[in-house]
Amino acid sequence: MNNNTLVDIWSKIRLLMKSHPWHGVPIGDNFPETVTAYIEIVPTDTVKYEIDKHSGFLKVDRPQKYSNICPTPYGFIPQTLCGNSVADYCMEMTGRKDIVGDSDPLDICVITEKVLNHSNILLQAIPIGGLRMIDNNEADDKIIAVMKDDAIFSDWKDISQCSDSFIERLRHYFLTYKDAPGNEGKRCEIVSVYGMDEAYKVIDASNKDYLEKYSDLHNLLKREEL
């Protein structure tokens, strides 16, 4: 059986299976300017969901604490990983040492005027900046983006166009959403807010980290697209 036949069989088998949101969905042909976002939670969720890395299904992480609700649809960018390159860039920009990646896909918040009433969806997003978050010495950046073709926010090109109060809402959520008994000793901080150009560099670094660890999965997906 030749290689082309194997690729054709694999392509047909994939029609019978759900793609893994992290590994089976492309980051997007025009990244980092436009990226695919997989949404795990929306502002109406009172339970925090996250991807189960093994199965690709959403799983319950924990109930949201009190009234601590994410202000935007929130999820991650497929084919990204916060590894050595993301950690190195974080240390370069902060002057800190001993930072490591959190080994998760790169998180993303998507601003839109539309109400998304459920998660487990894909959308196209345009990055405009990010929050440089360090969680217990792990680089845990949060990319801020607007939904592509949004009627109100699609003209935003940089995080500087967001109001200070909106940025503060995001900061408050991410600095408190892990509060729970037993987590008191963990240090979570947002050391800076950055614009579009830095967001692009973080996305590029996270894709580089992904390819270093999962190049075989990426190559399989690319061959199917040919």
XYZ file of C-alpha atoms in Angstrom:
226
model
C 0.000 0.000 0.000
C 1.577 3.279 -1.087
C 1.774 6.471 0.925
C -0.934 8.322 -1.009
C -3.377 5.484 -0.372
C -2.678 5.633 3.364
C -3.294 9.381 3.414
C -6.559 8.900 1.517
C -7.728 6.207 3.953
C -6.810 8.387 6.929
C -8.728 11.321 5.443
C -11.865 9.196 5.106
C -11.528 7.727 8.611
C -11.361 11.252 10.043
C -14.808 11.963 8.594
C -16.165 9.394 11.054
C -14.376 10.891 14.066
C -14.431 14.171 15.925
C -11.174 16.085 15.583
C -9.261 16.721 18.791
C -9.604 20.506 19.356
C -5.941 20.878 20.305
C -4.244 18.605 17.766
C -6.778 18.013 14.998
C -7.716 21.628 14.241
C -5.295 23.928 12.348
C -4.110 27.115 14.010
C -5.041 28.968 10.801
C -3.280 29.802 7.543
C -2.887 33.488 8.429
C -1.630 33.180 11.998
C -0.612 35.138 14.014
C -2.716 37.897 12.407
C -5.814 35.669 12.478
C -6.072 32.508 14.574
C -8.534 29.733 15.227
C -9.914 29.780 18.776
C -11.564 26.856 20.523
C -13.986 28.204 23.140
C -14.122 26.328 26.462
C -16.292 28.692 28.524
C -18.616 31.638 27.881
C -19.649 34.464 30.247
C -22.909 32.738 31.232
C -21.130 29.622 32.520
C -21.124 29.197 36.286
C -18.864 26.169 35.982
C -15.355 26.388 34.535
C -14.777 23.843 31.798
C -11.481 22.931 30.208
C -10.288 20.551 27.562
C -9.377 17.031 28.610
C -6.016 16.690 26.894
C -6.293 12.932 26.440
C -9.792 12.632 24.967
C -10.429 16.093 23.502
C -13.743 16.382 25.351
C -14.652 19.269 27.615
C -14.511 18.385 31.295
C -15.596 20.163 34.447
C -12.634 21.881 36.065
C -14.447 23.512 38.991
C -17.456 25.703 39.793
C -16.777 29.394 39.296
C -16.216 31.023 42.666
C -18.979 33.370 43.850
C -19.708 35.889 41.066
C -16.336 35.427 39.387
C -17.394 35.027 35.756
C -15.098 35.421 32.745
C -16.055 38.638 30.893
C -15.491 37.113 27.433
C -15.629 33.765 25.660
C -12.422 32.019 26.720
C -10.480 29.074 25.393
C -7.245 28.291 23.592
C -5.496 28.429 20.234
C -5.061 24.987 18.603
C -1.559 23.777 17.725
C 0.063 25.921 20.406
C 1.950 24.983 23.564
C 3.408 27.128 26.321
C 6.847 25.563 26.505
C 10.472 26.682 26.419
C 10.108 29.360 23.737
C 7.181 31.024 25.512
C 9.043 30.855 28.822
C 12.211 32.296 27.266
C 10.277 35.209 25.789
C 8.599 35.841 29.148
C 11.994 35.953 30.879
C 13.373 38.230 28.157
C 10.530 40.715 28.569
C 10.416 40.654 32.379
C 14.023 40.106 33.400
C 12.858 37.217 35.570
C 14.626 33.876 35.880
C 13.509 30.296 36.396
C 10.254 30.733 34.434
C 8.922 27.647 32.651
C 5.984 27.115 30.325
C 2.794 25.699 31.825
C 2.676 22.902 29.183
C -0.853 23.891 28.138
C -2.134 25.334 24.857
C -2.050 29.144 24.663
C -5.129 30.729 26.236
C -7.242 33.303 24.417
C -10.076 35.679 25.355
C -12.294 36.737 22.455
C -14.139 40.049 22.554
C -17.458 40.112 20.706
C -20.714 42.040 20.879
C -22.629 38.832 20.217
C -23.843 36.525 22.971
C -22.396 33.038 22.620
C -24.716 30.839 24.658
C -22.557 27.721 24.721
C -18.963 26.630 24.382
C -17.287 23.766 22.482
C -17.160 25.861 19.319
C -14.515 27.142 16.914
C -14.239 30.718 15.717
C -11.778 32.985 13.957
C -10.166 35.657 16.103
C -7.874 38.628 15.523
C -5.288 39.093 18.307
C -4.888 42.655 19.614
C -2.733 42.098 22.705
C -2.395 40.025 25.825
C -1.843 39.712 29.555
C 1.567 38.463 30.648
C 0.542 36.211 33.495
C 2.931 34.190 35.650
C 1.298 31.476 37.717
C 3.604 29.926 40.307
C 6.651 30.642 38.080
C 4.908 29.277 34.968
C 4.337 31.452 31.891
C 0.562 31.498 31.386
C -0.107 34.248 28.836
C -3.664 35.250 27.974
C -4.042 36.469 24.391
C -6.756 39.108 23.927
C -8.508 39.066 20.549
C -11.642 40.260 18.795
C -13.920 37.944 16.862
C -13.378 38.256 13.132
C -16.080 40.301 11.360
C -17.646 41.394 14.656
C -20.073 44.243 13.957
C -18.672 46.505 16.687
C -15.184 45.379 17.650
C -13.649 44.100 14.402
C -12.030 47.503 13.783
C -9.987 47.235 16.967
C -6.341 46.625 16.119
C -4.629 46.969 19.495
C -5.411 46.441 23.155
C -4.921 50.175 23.723
C -8.418 50.598 22.242
C -9.911 48.661 25.186
C -11.117 50.685 28.150
C -9.123 50.565 31.373
C -12.174 49.219 33.190
C -12.460 46.279 30.775
C -8.780 45.380 31.181
C -9.231 45.586 34.944
C -12.167 43.142 34.741
C -9.980 40.667 32.867
C -7.138 41.146 35.334
C -9.472 40.611 38.277
C -10.882 37.412 36.801
C -7.535 35.801 36.089
C -6.014 36.849 39.401
C -8.884 35.371 41.404
C -10.487 32.547 39.383
C -8.237 29.899 40.915
C -8.921 30.993 44.483
C -9.847 27.921 46.470
C -8.916 26.284 49.763
C -5.441 24.813 49.415
C -4.273 27.308 46.776
C -3.279 30.036 49.235
C 0.437 29.399 48.800
C 0.385 29.757 45.025
C 1.495 33.061 43.544
C -0.395 34.309 40.500
C 0.450 37.696 38.992
C -0.066 39.705 35.828
C 3.202 41.537 35.316
C 2.270 43.484 32.184
C -0.317 44.137 29.503
C 1.052 44.102 25.960
C -0.136 45.068 22.505
C -0.602 43.378 19.162
C 3.064 43.046 18.172
C 3.990 41.217 21.358
C 0.897 39.040 21.066
C 2.123 37.925 17.651
C 5.505 36.971 19.145
C 3.884 34.958 21.935
C 1.667 33.118 19.426
C 4.647 32.368 17.175
C 6.645 31.104 20.161
C 3.791 28.871 21.311
C 3.397 27.370 17.846
C 7.147 26.724 17.759
C 6.891 24.922 21.100
C 3.973 22.865 19.779
C 5.838 21.826 16.635
C 8.875 20.777 18.661
C 6.751 18.369 20.705
C 4.000 17.355 18.273
C 5.551 17.696 14.814
C 4.315 14.230 13.820
C 0.678 15.178 14.476
C 1.102 18.478 12.648
C 2.660 16.797 9.617
C -0.149 14.236 9.466
C -2.763 16.991 9.465
C -0.891 18.969 6.799
C -0.602 15.953 4.510
C -4.329 15.410 4.738
C -4.910 19.001 3.588
C -2.786 18.577 0.446
